[in-house]
């Protein structure tokens, strides 16, 4: 027994790896299956009429189940954003990159996604963007079928209208 | 409001990035033991134990209260485990208080903790589930866009966040338990620190800490059994709202406003800025000070930053409403305990027991915690005078 | 306590081995709708307080309960809390809220999606993180060690355990929500192979997905709602040491402590719903509670017929409630447990209104 | 990662639903500080020694507890015990789970080590399962190069 064995233990490593069989949920599964076909969808609340994306199967505000699917536009508006300068664990993307809260046309809530093909310093709240999809053969049941969103050459949307555009990008 | 209850003992650990000298049990025990000592009591004097922490994944111990019974002297007693995300420290205190205010128990011990060094908070918070986008680069990535929207709305000068970061660290330097001890921190140093999630710089974000906080809450009858002045619980409230819903104001969440309104009503507060002597408010990213100043009614909409700018929230500048005299979450952040530390530090102030960060003659203080996507709130008002 | 607290509504989903695609929200919503319907309210806005019980590690996602809030209609914001425990303890927290006068009514729910993970192994990580958790000793094996102690000491026999299972399966025939039911004889059950000896698979509760929900309120609120109710006349709980070697595993010290604190009067109990995830644990509980032969034990089939981890304790209370309002019982006991080998136990006593 | 995709018709609405399922691993290697009591035990293991400590009632607890379950006071009175003892309870695992410490059938055991009053939990590996009974004598089989983990005891073996 060498001297090293006499060292006092004050710390241990505890690897805890648990396997799960994750299920997406009924509403998310339908959302993802549409994405696999290249279509972004939301669900409309039967009570307050708001459209949620991504849908979770309920309107959190009303507490009622959502069933009606709504096809959303490829265009979206920047609700807010951050420029991230540190890597995300488990994500290959290299900083600095933009993570934005985006409201797609036809929806009333935002989701987060990447922005690219833009000058980071010129990204702004109210900016119009459009989805850049991966090649069709790479589409899976995943939000990253949309690789990122890029700026559109359209006028900015007034802040009070963000989250209130129709699927055609019009006020409504 | 139920029966009268008061904080008669407070115990905290030293906060640090890693408390390598203790086990998880040793960490919670240090806080519990300090609280009992402060209250001049032993475990035999405790009727029930209420414990809280943030997700079990931080330490990888499922429902850790099961293993912590002996360390907290809970054997043969009721033990309850609360988990309400980041607000858990505050809600645990409120649940503990309800054990007494309901008349069910005479005196309870409540403890919250996090031993973040056992894992990596960013991993635990963005653990990658299938079918979802993994762009949540930690809590900062979530809150940065909300802060950006606040800055747009309020037209606040861009360095308000820096001012809060400096102020809270100077407060923290007065508190020997603080994780960060930065007595010489400067505006320039914060400004020069790395921009992590624009507009949040490294020094505008909270650290990741190991630590635990404990309190003993007693009913009116038993208050006199502990030697130090009590902090009377004058009000307590919780509010929750969904993470996302159409039309949600993420900058100024309604759950926070409603929670404040209720706790103020209970405690007879109509003008928080004037009536409170100080407040301990959950500010994990510096910009949340002006945002919460407005949300909690200390300032009008869009005007919160002016209080920060004028030094109103600074102990060092002799402000009229010092916020986070202990150094706040920006100085120490054991997540599950951070809310309770706010509640406990508010109590320390009105007990006149806050040492170097004491606000002179503090009579009335607010403790505040929030969690999730700024959707879970818990608050209490404590006072030196028995109602 | 001066305030009379009543249970006015209860609903539980079917116990499913695999709830398929349904996520937490989708599991919870039907049960919430059912309890709203029972008292004639429209959503969580119509109660003063909401408390839930769940465990992140069951489905392997931090903040599982946050998604649960999406089922509530929490706009405007509500008074809401959560315990990382069985929802029976959420019920306990809600009772305190009513007792202190902060609420007249409360919604309590628990949800469980255990099927995505390997539950017995997930539960091994409840144990002390230095000596036991790294050995990955699962909850079934710990229960088996406990059963062996009882068999070795002649406290029970294998046939006693099989009789518990036979009774559970028989009772569950009447329970549409049960996962396992049927007529089995003790000798048939004993012919089955051993699983983790001395336990057979039938001695272990199944793994189930589902949710349950309950509404409680003050007596005056129950009268205002004009609904049948059962009075919750007592609720209390106790935990004991985490060191399994220091406990007498053949009995339940903490259960006895609660029974004493509540004065359960076991001679006047019509029914008892016990949360015994393993057959021998029901025998431990019956003895620790000094239950009489006249008491109908686990008329629902108990958790051996379906175990909604994190909701089963609340469901025990609900099963007693259902039988009291149906007129099948006038006084009943419900039990919930947490931790390995019955470490933490809660009792609730319900009486006809 | 495998994707299992099952399409089925919902009976009531004839709505086409998807059942999307994916395996995933929630995993992390935690770094645990042990504190002095757990550290004493693990340091002992590293030296192929087993330590317990004396509780308030005088009983020797193995592995040592940090706080007494009766008085809740810190426990420090360490006692070295034997690495052999007697089975107090056992269960036979015919089909080990992937997470289990043994890939071959084995017994979980509660063992009262000689010199201890409280039994500890570990496992026994043997090709004579019928000899695993309460009261049987067992002895620790150590790994060659202990590191200070409970798994330094590879398993217990039945004494001849």
mmCIF file of N, CA and C in Angstrom, chain B residues 235-340:
data_model
loop_
_atom_site.group_PDB
_atom_site.id
_atom_site.type_symbol
_atom_site.label_atom_id
_atom_site.label_comp_id
_atom_site.label_asym_id
_atom_site.label_seq_id
_atom_site.Cartn_x
_atom_site.Cartn_y
_atom_site.Cartn_z
ATOM 1 N N UNK B 235 -47.547 39.970 7.041
ATOM 2 C CA UNK B 235 -48.278 39.602 5.833
ATOM 3 C C UNK B 235 -47.467 38.609 5.033
ATOM 4 N N UNK B 236 -48.161 37.790 4.258
ATOM 5 C CA UNK B 236 -47.475 36.824 3.384
ATOM 6 C C UNK B 236 -48.377 36.498 2.216
ATOM 7 N N UNK B 237 -47.810 36.444 1.018
ATOM 8 C CA UNK B 237 -48.642 36.149 -0.153
ATOM 9 C C UNK B 237 -47.818 35.446 -1.229
ATOM 10 N N UNK B 238 -48.520 34.643 -2.018
ATOM 11 C CA UNK B 238 -47.922 33.971 -3.169
ATOM 12 C C UNK B 238 -48.832 34.197 -4.371
ATOM 13 N N UNK B 239 -48.236 34.280 -5.554
ATOM 14 C CA UNK B 239 -49.016 34.335 -6.789
ATOM 15 C C UNK B 239 -48.264 33.593 -7.892
ATOM 16 N N UNK B 240 -49.026 32.917 -8.728
ATOM 17 C CA UNK B 240 -48.453 32.213 -9.882
ATOM 18 C C UNK B 240 -49.233 32.556 -11.134
ATOM 19 N N UNK B 241 -48.531 32.602 -12.235
ATOM 20 C CA UNK B 241 -49.191 32.696 -13.532
ATOM 21 C C UNK B 241 -48.422 31.822 -14.527
ATOM 22 N N UNK B 242 -49.024 31.483 -15.673
ATOM 23 C CA UNK B 242 -48.328 30.608 -16.627
ATOM 24 C C UNK B 242 -47.080 31.274 -17.201
ATOM 25 N N UNK B 243 -46.141 30.451 -17.658
ATOM 26 C CA UNK B 243 -44.902 30.972 -18.240
ATOM 27 C C UNK B 243 -45.193 31.823 -19.472
ATOM 28 N N UNK B 244 -46.099 31.309 -20.283
ATOM 29 C CA UNK B 244 -46.410 31.994 -21.543
ATOM 30 C C UNK B 244 -47.918 32.056 -21.702
ATOM 31 N N UNK B 245 -48.438 33.211 -21.994
ATOM 32 C CA UNK B 245 -49.807 33.300 -22.491
ATOM 33 C C UNK B 245 -49.923 34.572 -23.299
ATOM 34 N N UNK B 246 -50.893 34.569 -24.192
ATOM 35 C CA UNK B 246 -51.031 35.695 -25.099
ATOM 36 C C UNK B 246 -51.265 36.966 -24.294
ATOM 37 N N UNK B 247 -50.491 37.985 -24.596
ATOM 38 C CA UNK B 247 -50.672 39.268 -23.931
ATOM 39 C C UNK B 247 -49.982 39.361 -22.580
ATOM 40 N N UNK B 248 -49.206 38.353 -22.200
ATOM 41 C CA UNK B 248 -48.543 38.402 -20.895
ATOM 42 C C UNK B 248 -47.504 39.523 -20.890
ATOM 43 N N UNK B 249 -47.503 40.327 -19.835
ATOM 44 C CA UNK B 249 -46.471 41.345 -19.676
ATOM 45 C C UNK B 249 -45.320 40.717 -18.910
ATOM 46 N N UNK B 250 -44.299 40.328 -19.647
ATOM 47 C CA UNK B 250 -43.173 39.649 -19.005
ATOM 48 C C UNK B 250 -42.280 40.621 -18.251
ATOM 49 N N UNK B 251 -42.302 41.889 -18.671
ATOM 50 C CA UNK B 251 -41.445 42.888 -18.030
ATOM 51 C C UNK B 251 -42.011 43.259 -16.660
ATOM 52 N N UNK B 252 -43.301 43.370 -16.600
ATOM 53 C CA UNK B 252 -43.964 43.819 -15.374
ATOM 54 C C UNK B 252 -45.084 42.824 -15.062
ATOM 55 N N UNK B 253 -44.703 41.614 -14.625
ATOM 56 C CA UNK B 253 -45.696 40.539 -14.547
ATOM 57 C C UNK B 253 -46.814 40.847 -13.562
ATOM 58 N N UNK B 254 -48.012 40.506 -14.003
ATOM 59 C CA UNK B 254 -49.167 40.766 -13.165
ATOM 60 C C UNK B 254 -49.108 39.971 -11.853
ATOM 61 N N UNK B 255 -48.531 38.774 -11.908
ATOM 62 C CA UNK B 255 -48.456 37.960 -10.684
ATOM 63 C C UNK B 255 -47.667 38.698 -9.598
ATOM 64 N N UNK B 256 -46.617 39.405 -10.000
ATOM 65 C CA UNK B 256 -45.830 40.169 -9.035
ATOM 66 C C UNK B 256 -46.624 41.336 -8.479
ATOM 67 N N UNK B 257 -47.315 42.040 -9.358
ATOM 68 C CA UNK B 257 -48.111 43.193 -8.915
ATOM 69 C C UNK B 257 -49.219 42.745 -7.965
ATOM 70 N N UNK B 258 -49.902 41.670 -8.344
ATOM 71 C CA UNK B 258 -51.010 41.185 -7.511
ATOM 72 C C UNK B 258 -50.518 40.683 -6.156
ATOM 73 N N UNK B 259 -49.363 40.023 -6.183
ATOM 74 C CA UNK B 259 -48.815 39.476 -4.944
ATOM 75 C C UNK B 259 -48.468 40.624 -3.988
ATOM 76 N N UNK B 260 -47.829 41.670 -4.540
ATOM 77 C CA UNK B 260 -47.469 42.831 -3.724
ATOM 78 C C UNK B 260 -48.728 43.497 -3.159
ATOM 79 N N UNK B 261 -49.724 43.621 -4.007
ATOM 80 C CA UNK B 261 -50.958 44.267 -3.583
ATOM 81 C C UNK B 261 -51.555 43.535 -2.378
ATOM 82 N N UNK B 262 -51.535 42.206 -2.462
ATOM 83 C CA UNK B 262 -52.142 41.454 -1.360
ATOM 84 C C UNK B 262 -51.317 41.555 -0.080
ATOM 85 N N UNK B 263 -50.011 41.417 -0.224
ATOM 86 C CA UNK B 263 -49.196 41.423 0.998
ATOM 87 C C UNK B 263 -49.225 42.816 1.640
ATOM 88 N N UNK B 264 -49.297 43.855 0.798
ATOM 89 C CA UNK B 264 -49.387 45.218 1.341
ATOM 90 C C UNK B 264 -50.715 45.404 2.072
ATOM 91 N N UNK B 265 -51.777 44.863 1.491
ATOM 92 C CA UNK B 265 -53.090 45.005 2.130
ATOM 93 C C UNK B 265 -53.081 44.343 3.509
ATOM 94 N N UNK B 266 -52.466 43.174 3.572
ATOM 95 C CA UNK B 266 -52.412 42.471 4.862
ATOM 96 C C UNK B 266 -51.636 43.268 5.899
ATOM 97 N N UNK B 267 -50.550 43.907 5.447
ATOM 98 C CA UNK B 267 -49.652 44.577 6.389
ATOM 99 C C UNK B 267 -49.961 46.065 6.528
ATOM 100 N N UNK B 268 -50.995 46.540 5.835
ATOM 101 C CA UNK B 268 -51.354 47.951 5.938
ATOM 102 C C UNK B 268 -50.360 48.883 5.262
ATOM 103 N N UNK B 269 -49.833 48.448 4.144
ATOM 104 C CA UNK B 269 -48.871 49.279 3.404
ATOM 105 C C UNK B 269 -49.608 49.974 2.257
ATOM 106 N N UNK B 270 -49.573 51.283 2.230
ATOM 107 C CA UNK B 270 -50.178 51.991 1.107
ATOM 108 C C UNK B 270 -49.116 52.698 0.272
ATOM 109 N N UNK B 271 -48.001 53.006 0.892
ATOM 110 C CA UNK B 271 -46.908 53.670 0.176
ATOM 111 C C UNK B 271 -45.604 52.936 0.499
ATOM 112 N N UNK B 272 -45.285 51.930 -0.303
ATOM 113 C CA UNK B 272 -44.149 51.074 0.067
ATOM 114 C C UNK B 272 -42.839 51.848 0.218
ATOM 115 N N UNK B 273 -42.610 52.799 -0.681
ATOM 116 C CA UNK B 273 -41.323 53.500 -0.594
ATOM 117 C C UNK B 273 -41.213 54.256 0.720
ATOM 118 N N UNK B 274 -42.291 54.876 1.136
ATOM 119 C CA UNK B 274 -42.223 55.659 2.355
ATOM 120 C C UNK B 274 -42.297 54.778 3.600
ATOM 121 N N UNK B 275 -43.155 53.764 3.552
ATOM 122 C CA UNK B 275 -43.402 52.999 4.783
ATOM 123 C C UNK B 275 -42.315 51.980 5.105
ATOM 124 N N UNK B 276 -41.770 51.327 4.090
ATOM 125 C CA UNK B 276 -40.715 50.345 4.358
ATOM 126 C C UNK B 276 -39.417 51.062 4.687
ATOM 127 N N UNK B 277 -38.661 50.475 5.594
ATOM 128 C CA UNK B 277 -37.325 51.005 5.884
ATOM 129 C C UNK B 277 -36.291 50.401 4.950
ATOM 130 N N UNK B 278 -36.579 49.211 4.454
ATOM 131 C CA UNK B 278 -35.663 48.563 3.516
ATOM 132 C C UNK B 278 -36.386 47.373 2.894
ATOM 133 N N UNK B 279 -35.769 46.795 1.881
ATOM 134 C CA UNK B 279 -36.370 45.632 1.226
ATOM 135 C C UNK B 279 -35.261 44.704 0.766
ATOM 136 N N UNK B 280 -35.572 43.429 0.844
ATOM 137 C CA UNK B 280 -34.672 42.404 0.281
ATOM 138 C C UNK B 280 -35.437 41.770 -0.861
ATOM 139 N N UNK B 281 -34.994 42.059 -2.068
ATOM 140 C CA UNK B 281 -35.752 41.703 -3.263
ATOM 141 C C UNK B 281 -34.875 40.829 -4.170
ATOM 142 N N UNK B 282 -35.491 39.841 -4.752
ATOM 143 C CA UNK B 282 -34.779 38.851 -5.567
ATOM 144 C C UNK B 282 -34.329 39.500 -6.878
ATOM 145 N N UNK B 283 -33.068 39.894 -6.927
ATOM 146 C CA UNK B 283 -32.499 40.549 -8.114
ATOM 147 C C UNK B 283 -31.305 39.731 -8.595
ATOM 148 N N UNK B 284 -31.531 38.728 -9.438
ATOM 149 C CA UNK B 284 -30.431 37.872 -9.884
ATOM 150 C C UNK B 284 -29.653 38.478 -11.035
ATOM 151 N N UNK B 285 -30.298 39.397 -11.758
ATOM 152 C CA UNK B 285 -29.637 40.150 -12.822
ATOM 153 C C UNK B 285 -29.911 41.605 -12.507
ATOM 154 N N UNK B 286 -28.852 42.428 -12.584
ATOM 155 C CA UNK B 286 -28.908 43.761 -11.998
ATOM 156 C C UNK B 286 -30.117 44.576 -12.446
ATOM 157 N N UNK B 287 -30.514 44.424 -13.726
ATOM 158 C CA UNK B 287 -31.615 45.241 -14.240
ATOM 159 C C UNK B 287 -32.938 44.941 -13.541
ATOM 160 N N UNK B 288 -32.995 43.818 -12.856
ATOM 161 C CA UNK B 288 -34.253 43.513 -12.184
ATOM 162 C C UNK B 288 -34.527 44.444 -11.006
ATOM 163 N N UNK B 289 -33.517 45.197 -10.538
ATOM 164 C CA UNK B 289 -33.846 46.163 -9.475
ATOM 165 C C UNK B 289 -34.825 47.227 -9.976
ATOM 166 N N UNK B 290 -34.481 47.959 -11.053
ATOM 167 C CA UNK B 290 -35.480 48.937 -11.511
ATOM 168 C C UNK B 290 -36.794 48.292 -11.936
ATOM 169 N N UNK B 291 -36.720 47.118 -12.528
ATOM 170 C CA UNK B 291 -37.956 46.466 -12.970
ATOM 171 C C UNK B 291 -38.850 46.128 -11.780
ATOM 172 N N UNK B 292 -38.253 45.596 -10.725
ATOM 173 C CA UNK B 292 -39.062 45.247 -9.541
ATOM 174 C C UNK B 292 -39.458 46.491 -8.732
ATOM 175 N N UNK B 293 -38.655 47.544 -8.779
ATOM 176 C CA UNK B 293 -39.065 48.788 -8.104
ATOM 177 C C UNK B 293 -40.422 49.238 -8.635
ATOM 178 N N UNK B 294 -40.612 49.051 -9.952
ATOM 179 C CA UNK B 294 -41.896 49.423 -10.556
ATOM 180 C C UNK B 294 -42.961 48.368 -10.267
ATOM 181 N N UNK B 295 -42.590 47.115 -10.431
ATOM 182 C CA UNK B 295 -43.553 46.025 -10.231
ATOM 183 C C UNK B 295 -44.101 46.012 -8.803
ATOM 184 N N UNK B 296 -43.247 46.391 -7.846
ATOM 185 C CA UNK B 296 -43.648 46.345 -6.437
ATOM 186 C C UNK B 296 -44.203 47.675 -5.942
ATOM 187 N N UNK B 297 -44.325 48.635 -6.846
ATOM 188 C CA UNK B 297 -44.963 49.899 -6.485
ATOM 189 C C UNK B 297 -44.084 50.859 -5.709
ATOM 190 N N UNK B 298 -42.763 50.680 -5.749
ATOM 191 C CA UNK B 298 -41.865 51.652 -5.116
ATOM 192 C C UNK B 298 -41.649 52.853 -6.041
ATOM 193 N N UNK B 299 -41.971 52.641 -7.321
ATOM 194 C CA UNK B 299 -41.824 53.732 -8.296
ATOM 195 C C UNK B 299 -42.915 53.591 -9.341
ATOM 196 N N UNK B 300 -43.211 54.678 -10.041
ATOM 197 C CA UNK B 300 -44.191 54.616 -11.115
ATOM 198 C C UNK B 300 -43.615 53.854 -12.305
ATOM 199 N N UNK B 301 -44.488 53.457 -13.211
ATOM 200 C CA UNK B 301 -44.052 52.748 -14.414
ATOM 201 C C UNK B 301 -43.024 53.573 -15.177
ATOM 202 N N UNK B 302 -41.918 52.915 -15.526
ATOM 203 C CA UNK B 302 -40.892 53.582 -16.313
ATOM 204 C C UNK B 302 -39.971 54.466 -15.497
ATOM 205 N N UNK B 303 -40.203 54.535 -14.187
ATOM 206 C CA UNK B 303 -39.426 55.450 -13.348
ATOM 207 C C UNK B 303 -38.525 54.729 -12.351
ATOM 208 N N UNK B 304 -38.581 53.402 -12.327
ATOM 209 C CA UNK B 304 -37.820 52.654 -11.325
ATOM 210 C C UNK B 304 -36.336 52.976 -11.348
ATOM 211 N N UNK B 305 -35.812 53.100 -12.570
ATOM 212 C CA UNK B 305 -34.371 53.335 -12.710
ATOM 213 C C UNK B 305 -33.925 54.641 -12.061
ATOM 214 N N UNK B 306 -34.858 55.598 -11.934
ATOM 215 C CA UNK B 306 -34.460 56.880 -11.332
ATOM 216 C C UNK B 306 -34.073 56.702 -9.860
ATOM 217 N N UNK B 307 -34.732 55.773 -9.164
ATOM 218 C CA UNK B 307 -34.390 55.537 -7.764
ATOM 219 C C UNK B 307 -32.971 54.995 -7.654
ATOM 220 N N UNK B 308 -32.657 54.066 -8.569
ATOM 221 C CA UNK B 308 -31.303 53.519 -8.584
ATOM 222 C C UNK B 308 -30.307 54.634 -8.882
ATOM 223 N N UNK B 309 -30.608 55.411 -9.905
ATOM 224 C CA UNK B 309 -29.717 56.496 -10.324
ATOM 225 C C UNK B 309 -29.485 57.494 -9.192
ATOM 226 N N UNK B 310 -30.541 57.792 -8.441
ATOM 227 C CA UNK B 310 -30.435 58.769 -7.354
ATOM 228 C C UNK B 310 -29.825 58.188 -6.081
ATOM 229 N N UNK B 311 -29.527 56.904 -6.088
ATOM 230 C CA UNK B 311 -28.938 56.305 -4.885
ATOM 231 C C UNK B 311 -29.957 55.989 -3.808
ATOM 232 N N UNK B 312 -31.239 56.055 -4.158
ATOM 233 C CA UNK B 312 -32.272 55.818 -3.145
ATOM 234 C C UNK B 312 -32.203 54.405 -2.577
ATOM 235 N N UNK B 313 -31.680 53.459 -3.376
ATOM 236 C CA UNK B 313 -31.658 52.062 -2.931
ATOM 237 C C UNK B 313 -30.312 51.675 -2.329
ATOM 238 N N UNK B 314 -29.417 52.666 -2.177
ATOM 239 C CA UNK B 314 -28.062 52.358 -1.715
ATOM 240 C C UNK B 314 -27.881 52.705 -0.243
ATOM 241 N N UNK B 315 -27.370 51.755 0.487
ATOM 242 C CA UNK B 315 -27.054 51.995 1.902
ATOM 243 C C UNK B 315 -25.863 52.949 2.004
ATOM 244 N N UNK B 316 -24.906 52.752 1.118
ATOM 245 C CA UNK B 316 -23.689 53.569 1.168
ATOM 246 C C UNK B 316 -23.972 55.032 0.845
ATOM 247 N N UNK B 317 -24.974 55.255 -0.011
ATOM 248 C CA UNK B 317 -25.301 56.639 -0.371
ATOM 249 C C UNK B 317 -26.392 57.202 0.517
ATOM 250 N N UNK B 318 -26.742 56.466 1.554
ATOM 251 C CA UNK B 318 -27.761 56.955 2.479
ATOM 252 C C UNK B 318 -29.132 57.060 1.865
ATOM 253 N N UNK B 319 -29.431 56.169 0.946
ATOM 254 C CA UNK B 319 -30.724 56.201 0.262
ATOM 255 C C UNK B 319 -31.886 56.015 1.230
ATOM 256 N N UNK B 320 -33.050 56.513 0.815
ATOM 257 C CA UNK B 320 -34.200 56.445 1.716
ATOM 258 C C UNK B 320 -34.852 55.072 1.731
ATOM 259 N N UNK B 321 -34.576 54.245 0.715
ATOM 260 C CA UNK B 321 -35.180 52.917 0.696
ATOM 261 C C UNK B 321 -34.140 51.886 0.229
ATOM 262 N N UNK B 322 -33.176 51.581 1.092
ATOM 263 C CA UNK B 322 -32.116 50.658 0.664
ATOM 264 C C UNK B 322 -32.668 49.281 0.298
ATOM 265 N N UNK B 323 -32.231 48.816 -0.856
ATOM 266 C CA UNK B 323 -32.609 47.474 -1.330
ATOM 267 C C UNK B 323 -31.393 46.564 -1.247
ATOM 268 N N UNK B 324 -31.633 45.369 -0.732
ATOM 269 C CA UNK B 324 -30.610 44.324 -0.695
ATOM 270 C C UNK B 324 -29.331 44.749 0.037
ATOM 271 N N UNK B 325 -29.521 45.188 1.270
ATOM 272 C CA UNK B 325 -28.384 45.605 2.095
ATOM 273 C C UNK B 325 -27.433 44.441 2.363
ATOM 274 N N UNK B 326 -27.953 43.231 2.281
ATOM 275 C CA UNK B 326 -27.117 42.053 2.533
ATOM 276 C C UNK B 326 -26.192 41.755 1.355
ATOM 277 N N UNK B 327 -26.432 42.421 0.230
ATOM 278 C CA UNK B 327 -25.677 42.111 -0.982
ATOM 279 C C UNK B 327 -26.549 41.423 -2.011
ATOM 280 N N UNK B 328 -27.677 40.882 -1.537
ATOM 281 C CA UNK B 328 -28.666 40.339 -2.466
ATOM 282 C C UNK B 328 -28.205 39.104 -3.211
ATOM 283 N N UNK B 329 -29.036 38.703 -4.156
ATOM 284 C CA UNK B 329 -28.748 37.518 -4.965
ATOM 285 C C UNK B 329 -27.495 37.758 -5.809
ATOM 286 N N UNK B 330 -27.209 39.029 -6.111
ATOM 287 C CA UNK B 330 -26.013 39.337 -6.907
ATOM 288 C C UNK B 330 -24.722 39.041 -6.143
ATOM 289 N N UNK B 331 -24.822 38.905 -4.806
ATOM 290 C CA UNK B 331 -23.621 38.602 -4.020
ATOM 291 C C UNK B 331 -23.558 37.147 -3.578
ATOM 292 N N UNK B 332 -24.712 36.509 -3.424
ATOM 293 C CA UNK B 332 -24.759 35.100 -3.000
ATOM 294 C C UNK B 332 -25.981 34.463 -3.625
ATOM 295 N N UNK B 333 -25.822 33.301 -4.245
ATOM 296 C CA UNK B 333 -26.985 32.703 -4.895
ATOM 297 C C UNK B 333 -27.016 31.179 -4.828
ATOM 298 N N UNK B 334 -27.294 30.634 -3.634
ATOM 299 C CA UNK B 334 -27.624 29.209 -3.580
ATOM 300 C C UNK B 334 -29.104 29.091 -3.939
ATOM 301 N N UNK B 335 -29.430 28.824 -5.188
ATOM 302 C CA UNK B 335 -30.757 29.078 -5.761
ATOM 303 C C UNK B 335 -31.930 28.745 -4.831
ATOM 304 N N UNK B 336 -31.969 27.515 -4.349
ATOM 305 C CA UNK B 336 -33.113 27.126 -3.525
ATOM 306 C C UNK B 336 -33.234 27.935 -2.251
ATOM 307 N N UNK B 337 -32.115 28.468 -1.758
ATOM 308 C CA UNK B 337 -32.125 29.247 -0.521
ATOM 309 C C UNK B 337 -32.255 30.739 -0.776
ATOM 310 N N UNK B 338 -32.001 31.172 -2.003
ATOM 311 C CA UNK B 338 -31.898 32.615 -2.264
ATOM 312 C C UNK B 338 -33.146 33.381 -1.841
ATOM 313 N N UNK B 339 -34.311 32.810 -2.065
ATOM 314 C CA UNK B 339 -35.541 33.475 -1.663
ATOM 315 C C UNK B 339 -35.649 33.566 -0.147
ATOM 316 N N UNK B 340 -35.299 32.492 0.532
ATOM 317 C CA UNK B 340 -35.392 32.524 1.995
ATOM 318 C C UNK B 340 -34.371 33.502 2.590
#
